[in-house]
Amino acid sequence: MANFENPHVVLVPGFWLGAWAWDDVVGPLRDAGLVPHAMTLPGLESVDADRSAVTLEDHVQAVVRLVESLPPGVLLVGHSGGGALVGEVVDRVPERVRRAVYVDSGPLEDGAAVSPDLPPEAVEIPLPSWASLEAVGTSAEGLDDAMRDAFRARAVPHPAGPAREPVRVSDPRRLAVPVTVICSSLPSEVLRPLAHPGPPFHTELGALDVIYVDVPTGHWPMLSRPAELAAAIIAAASSARG
């Protein structure tokens, strides 16, 4: 069992997911001596949850509260849309985060949003069809029919507010927090050039101390390759800050 400086790992899921998405990852993390905290964000508790008034600030504060409840030096992991939250939380409490880990995602620059074109009247974003997801580059590679059925059965519509509202980051100390990017549907050889400079999803990476790790699969490695994803997170937890 490794001797980690701080064993606490906060796992922030992406759109349509809850803490359940990390079920096959938390076991290997515990076996390695880490203490995982898998999150379900406000509005994602169930299909019956009220999502009409959920904001990006609600999601950010949920993560901040958990991070602040733990000893300083947390490993903060965000998947997909959860990466935008991780970037904003690092900006809020950079002194409490040892390393940020982006799983098939990256931090957003100030003023950018995950889904800025959502109409203002939209309350939620249902899980699209697999064909629609593939058409916009969200690969379901590695998920067999049973996995896809289980995913869809447990998926919850994502609140529109957190997707539509812009990220706000301004503290330069966020740039001193080292980063691991776990590349699954987008290989590191493709992502690296995008970060210097790149579109809103990746521009921040160009200013950060980044380790790139490839776990080739689709967009949901916690479902399709959980053991490999856990190993990459464990390696990130072992990496020294700075």
Short mmCIF file of N, CA and C in Angstrom, two decimals, residues 39-132:
data_model
loop_
_atom_site.label_atom_id
_atom_site.label_comp_id
_atom_site.label_asym_id
_atom_site.label_seq_id
_atom_site.Cartn_x
_atom_site.Cartn_y
_atom_site.Cartn_z
N MET A 39 -19.06 11.88 -5.85
CA MET A 39 -20.11 12.87 -5.66
C MET A 39 -21.31 12.64 -6.57
N THR A 40 -22.47 13.01 -6.05
CA THR A 40 -23.66 13.22 -6.87
C THR A 40 -24.01 14.70 -6.73
N LEU A 41 -24.01 15.42 -7.82
CA LEU A 41 -24.20 16.86 -7.78
C LEU A 41 -25.67 17.23 -7.64
N PRO A 42 -25.97 18.44 -7.15
CA PRO A 42 -27.36 18.86 -7.00
C PRO A 42 -28.15 18.75 -8.31
N GLY A 43 -29.35 18.18 -8.21
CA GLY A 43 -30.19 17.99 -9.38
C GLY A 43 -30.00 16.66 -10.07
N LEU A 44 -28.96 15.91 -9.67
CA LEU A 44 -28.67 14.62 -10.29
C LEU A 44 -29.03 13.46 -9.36
N GLU A 45 -29.72 13.75 -8.26
CA GLU A 45 -30.04 12.71 -7.29
C GLU A 45 -30.97 11.65 -7.86
N SER A 46 -31.92 12.07 -8.69
CA SER A 46 -32.88 11.14 -9.28
C SER A 46 -33.60 11.83 -10.44
N VAL A 47 -34.31 11.06 -11.21
CA VAL A 47 -35.06 11.66 -12.32
C VAL A 47 -36.16 12.58 -11.80
N ASP A 48 -36.56 12.40 -10.55
CA ASP A 48 -37.63 13.21 -9.97
C ASP A 48 -37.12 14.48 -9.28
N ALA A 49 -35.81 14.66 -9.22
CA ALA A 49 -35.25 15.84 -8.55
C ALA A 49 -35.66 17.12 -9.28
N ASP A 50 -35.82 18.20 -8.53
CA ASP A 50 -36.15 19.50 -9.12
C ASP A 50 -34.88 20.14 -9.66
N ARG A 51 -34.79 20.30 -10.97
CA ARG A 51 -33.60 20.87 -11.60
C ARG A 51 -33.84 22.31 -12.06
N SER A 52 -35.01 22.83 -11.83
CA SER A 52 -35.40 24.12 -12.43
C SER A 52 -34.57 25.29 -11.91
N ALA A 53 -34.10 25.21 -10.68
CA ALA A 53 -33.38 26.35 -10.10
C ALA A 53 -31.92 26.04 -9.80
N VAL A 54 -31.42 24.89 -10.27
CA VAL A 54 -30.03 24.51 -10.00
C VAL A 54 -29.10 25.35 -10.86
N THR A 55 -28.07 25.92 -10.22
CA THR A 55 -27.13 26.81 -10.91
C THR A 55 -25.73 26.21 -10.91
N LEU A 56 -24.87 26.79 -11.72
CA LEU A 56 -23.46 26.40 -11.71
C LEU A 56 -22.86 26.64 -10.33
N GLU A 57 -23.25 27.74 -9.68
CA GLU A 57 -22.74 28.03 -8.35
C GLU A 57 -23.14 26.94 -7.36
N ASP A 58 -24.34 26.38 -7.51
CA ASP A 58 -24.74 25.27 -6.65
C ASP A 58 -23.79 24.09 -6.79
N HIS A 59 -23.41 23.79 -8.02
CA HIS A 59 -22.49 22.68 -8.26
C HIS A 59 -21.10 22.99 -7.73
N VAL A 60 -20.62 24.20 -8.00
CA VAL A 60 -19.30 24.59 -7.51
C VAL A 60 -19.25 24.53 -5.99
N GLN A 61 -20.26 25.08 -5.34
CA GLN A 61 -20.27 25.11 -3.88
C GLN A 61 -20.36 23.71 -3.29
N ALA A 62 -21.07 22.81 -3.95
CA ALA A 62 -21.14 21.43 -3.45
C ALA A 62 -19.75 20.79 -3.42
N VAL A 63 -18.96 21.04 -4.46
CA VAL A 63 -17.60 20.49 -4.50
C VAL A 63 -16.70 21.22 -3.51
N VAL A 64 -16.81 22.54 -3.46
CA VAL A 64 -15.98 23.31 -2.52
C VAL A 64 -16.23 22.86 -1.09
N ARG A 65 -17.49 22.68 -0.71
CA ARG A 65 -17.80 22.26 0.66
C ARG A 65 -17.15 20.92 0.98
N LEU A 66 -17.20 19.98 0.04
CA LEU A 66 -16.57 18.69 0.30
C LEU A 66 -15.06 18.84 0.41
N VAL A 67 -14.45 19.58 -0.50
CA VAL A 67 -13.00 19.79 -0.45
C VAL A 67 -12.59 20.45 0.86
N GLU A 68 -13.34 21.44 1.29
CA GLU A 68 -12.99 22.15 2.52
C GLU A 68 -13.23 21.31 3.77
N SER A 69 -14.04 20.26 3.65
CA SER A 69 -14.27 19.38 4.80
C SER A 69 -13.15 18.37 5.00
N LEU A 70 -12.25 18.28 4.03
CA LEU A 70 -11.15 17.32 4.05
C LEU A 70 -9.83 18.02 4.35
N PRO A 71 -8.82 17.29 4.78
CA PRO A 71 -7.52 17.92 5.02
C PRO A 71 -6.98 18.53 3.73
N PRO A 72 -6.19 19.61 3.83
CA PRO A 72 -5.59 20.20 2.62
C PRO A 72 -4.75 19.18 1.87
N GLY A 73 -4.72 19.31 0.55
CA GLY A 73 -3.94 18.40 -0.27
C GLY A 73 -4.78 17.36 -0.97
N VAL A 74 -6.02 17.71 -1.26
CA VAL A 74 -6.96 16.79 -1.92
C VAL A 74 -6.56 16.59 -3.38
N LEU A 75 -6.76 15.37 -3.88
CA LEU A 75 -6.69 15.11 -5.31
C LEU A 75 -8.10 15.30 -5.84
N LEU A 76 -8.28 16.22 -6.78
CA LEU A 76 -9.60 16.59 -7.28
C LEU A 76 -9.74 16.12 -8.71
N VAL A 77 -10.69 15.19 -8.94
CA VAL A 77 -10.85 14.53 -10.23
C VAL A 77 -12.18 14.94 -10.85
N GLY A 78 -12.17 15.36 -12.11
CA GLY A 78 -13.40 15.72 -12.81
C GLY A 78 -13.49 15.05 -14.16
N HIS A 79 -14.63 14.44 -14.44
CA HIS A 79 -14.86 13.80 -15.73
C HIS A 79 -15.75 14.67 -16.60
N SER A 80 -15.39 14.83 -17.86
CA SER A 80 -16.23 15.50 -18.86
C SER A 80 -16.66 16.88 -18.35
N GLY A 81 -17.98 17.13 -18.27
CA GLY A 81 -18.46 18.42 -17.78
C GLY A 81 -18.02 18.72 -16.37
N GLY A 82 -17.69 17.68 -15.59
CA GLY A 82 -17.16 17.88 -14.25
C GLY A 82 -15.81 18.56 -14.25
N GLY A 83 -15.12 18.54 -15.40
CA GLY A 83 -13.84 19.23 -15.49
C GLY A 83 -13.98 20.72 -15.34
N ALA A 84 -15.07 21.29 -15.86
CA ALA A 84 -15.31 22.72 -15.70
C ALA A 84 -15.47 23.07 -14.22
N LEU A 85 -16.15 22.19 -13.47
CA LEU A 85 -16.30 22.41 -12.04
C LEU A 85 -14.95 22.33 -11.33
N VAL A 86 -14.15 21.33 -11.68
CA VAL A 86 -12.84 21.19 -11.06
C VAL A 86 -12.00 22.45 -11.28
N GLY A 87 -12.00 22.96 -12.51
CA GLY A 87 -11.22 24.16 -12.78
C GLY A 87 -11.66 25.33 -11.94
N GLU A 88 -12.98 25.48 -11.76
CA GLU A 88 -13.49 26.61 -10.97
C GLU A 88 -13.23 26.39 -9.48
N VAL A 89 -13.32 25.16 -9.01
CA VAL A 89 -13.03 24.88 -7.60
C VAL A 89 -11.57 25.12 -7.29
N VAL A 90 -10.68 24.73 -8.19
CA VAL A 90 -9.25 25.01 -8.00
C VAL A 90 -9.03 26.52 -7.87
N ASP A 91 -9.75 27.29 -8.67
CA ASP A 91 -9.63 28.75 -8.58
C ASP A 91 -10.12 29.27 -7.23
N ARG A 92 -11.15 28.64 -6.67
CA ARG A 92 -11.70 29.10 -5.39
C ARG A 92 -10.79 28.73 -4.22
N VAL A 93 -10.27 27.50 -4.22
CA VAL A 93 -9.50 27.01 -3.06
C VAL A 93 -8.21 26.34 -3.53
N PRO A 94 -7.34 27.07 -4.23
CA PRO A 94 -6.13 26.43 -4.77
C PRO A 94 -5.22 25.86 -3.69
N GLU A 95 -5.27 26.44 -2.50
CA GLU A 95 -4.40 25.99 -1.42
C GLU A 95 -4.81 24.62 -0.86
N ARG A 96 -6.00 24.15 -1.22
CA ARG A 96 -6.49 22.89 -0.68
C ARG A 96 -6.38 21.72 -1.67
N VAL A 97 -5.95 22.03 -2.90
CA VAL A 97 -5.89 21.00 -3.94
C VAL A 97 -4.44 20.68 -4.27
N ARG A 98 -4.08 19.43 -4.13
CA ARG A 98 -2.71 18.99 -4.41
C ARG A 98 -2.47 18.82 -5.90
N ARG A 99 -3.46 18.27 -6.56
CA ARG A 99 -3.39 18.04 -8.00
C ARG A 99 -4.80 17.94 -8.54
N ALA A 100 -5.02 18.51 -9.72
CA ALA A 100 -6.30 18.38 -10.41
C ALA A 100 -6.15 17.34 -11.51
N VAL A 101 -7.14 16.47 -11.63
CA VAL A 101 -7.13 15.42 -12.65
C VAL A 101 -8.36 15.59 -13.53
N TYR A 102 -8.13 15.72 -14.83
CA TYR A 102 -9.22 15.90 -15.79
C TYR A 102 -9.35 14.62 -16.62
N VAL A 103 -10.51 13.97 -16.53
CA VAL A 103 -10.74 12.72 -17.25
C VAL A 103 -11.54 13.03 -18.52
N ASP A 104 -10.85 12.91 -19.65
CA ASP A 104 -11.44 13.26 -20.95
C ASP A 104 -12.10 14.64 -20.88
N SER A 105 -11.40 15.57 -20.28
CA SER A 105 -11.93 16.92 -20.08
C SER A 105 -10.77 17.87 -19.83
N GLY A 106 -11.12 19.10 -19.51
CA GLY A 106 -10.12 20.11 -19.19
C GLY A 106 -10.80 21.31 -18.56
N PRO A 107 -10.02 22.20 -17.96
CA PRO A 107 -10.61 23.39 -17.36
C PRO A 107 -11.05 24.38 -18.43
N LEU A 108 -12.07 25.13 -18.12
CA LEU A 108 -12.54 26.18 -19.01
C LEU A 108 -11.89 27.51 -18.66
N GLU A 109 -11.71 28.35 -19.67
CA GLU A 109 -11.22 29.69 -19.42
C GLU A 109 -12.35 30.55 -18.87
N ASP A 110 -11.99 31.67 -18.27
CA ASP A 110 -12.98 32.57 -17.68
C ASP A 110 -14.00 33.02 -18.74
N GLY A 111 -15.28 32.92 -18.38
CA GLY A 111 -16.35 33.35 -19.28
C GLY A 111 -16.86 32.29 -20.22
N ALA A 112 -16.19 31.13 -20.30
CA ALA A 112 -16.64 30.05 -21.18
C ALA A 112 -17.67 29.19 -20.46
N ALA A 113 -18.51 28.52 -21.21
CA ALA A 113 -19.52 27.62 -20.67
C ALA A 113 -19.48 26.31 -21.44
N VAL A 114 -19.92 25.24 -20.77
CA VAL A 114 -19.95 23.92 -21.43
C VAL A 114 -20.94 23.93 -22.59
N SER A 115 -22.14 24.47 -22.36
CA SER A 115 -23.20 24.49 -23.39
C SER A 115 -23.81 25.89 -23.46
N PRO A 116 -23.06 26.86 -23.97
CA PRO A 116 -23.54 28.25 -23.94
C PRO A 116 -24.75 28.52 -24.82
N ASP A 117 -25.04 27.65 -25.78
CA ASP A 117 -26.13 27.89 -26.72
C ASP A 117 -27.46 27.31 -26.26
N LEU A 118 -27.52 26.75 -25.06
CA LEU A 118 -28.80 26.24 -24.57
C LEU A 118 -29.80 27.39 -24.45
N PRO A 119 -31.02 27.20 -24.90
CA PRO A 119 -32.01 28.28 -24.78
C PRO A 119 -32.31 28.57 -23.31
N PRO A 120 -32.62 29.82 -23.00
CA PRO A 120 -32.83 30.21 -21.60
C PRO A 120 -33.99 29.48 -20.94
N GLU A 121 -34.93 29.01 -21.73
CA GLU A 121 -36.09 28.33 -21.13
C GLU A 121 -35.81 26.85 -20.82
N ALA A 122 -34.68 26.33 -21.29
CA ALA A 122 -34.35 24.93 -21.03
C ALA A 122 -34.08 24.71 -19.55
N VAL A 123 -34.68 23.68 -19.00
CA VAL A 123 -34.50 23.35 -17.58
C VAL A 123 -33.52 22.21 -17.39
N GLU A 124 -33.49 21.28 -18.35
CA GLU A 124 -32.64 20.12 -18.21
C GLU A 124 -32.19 19.62 -19.58
N ILE A 125 -31.16 18.78 -19.56
CA ILE A 125 -30.61 18.18 -20.78
C ILE A 125 -30.74 16.67 -20.65
N PRO A 126 -31.67 16.04 -21.35
CA PRO A 126 -31.78 14.58 -21.29
C PRO A 126 -30.57 13.93 -21.97
N LEU A 127 -30.29 12.70 -21.58
CA LEU A 127 -29.24 11.94 -22.25
C LEU A 127 -29.64 11.72 -23.70
N PRO A 128 -28.84 12.19 -24.67
CA PRO A 128 -29.19 12.00 -26.09
C PRO A 128 -29.04 10.54 -26.51
N SER A 129 -29.44 10.26 -27.72
CA SER A 129 -29.22 8.92 -28.28
C SER A 129 -27.72 8.71 -28.47
N TRP A 130 -27.32 7.43 -28.55
CA TRP A 130 -25.90 7.13 -28.77
C TRP A 130 -25.45 7.69 -30.12
N ALA A 131 -26.30 7.62 -31.12
CA ALA A 131 -25.94 8.15 -32.44
C ALA A 131 -25.71 9.65 -32.38
N SER A 132 -26.55 10.36 -31.63
CA SER A 132 -26.38 11.81 -31.50
C SER A 132 -25.08 12.15 -30.77
#
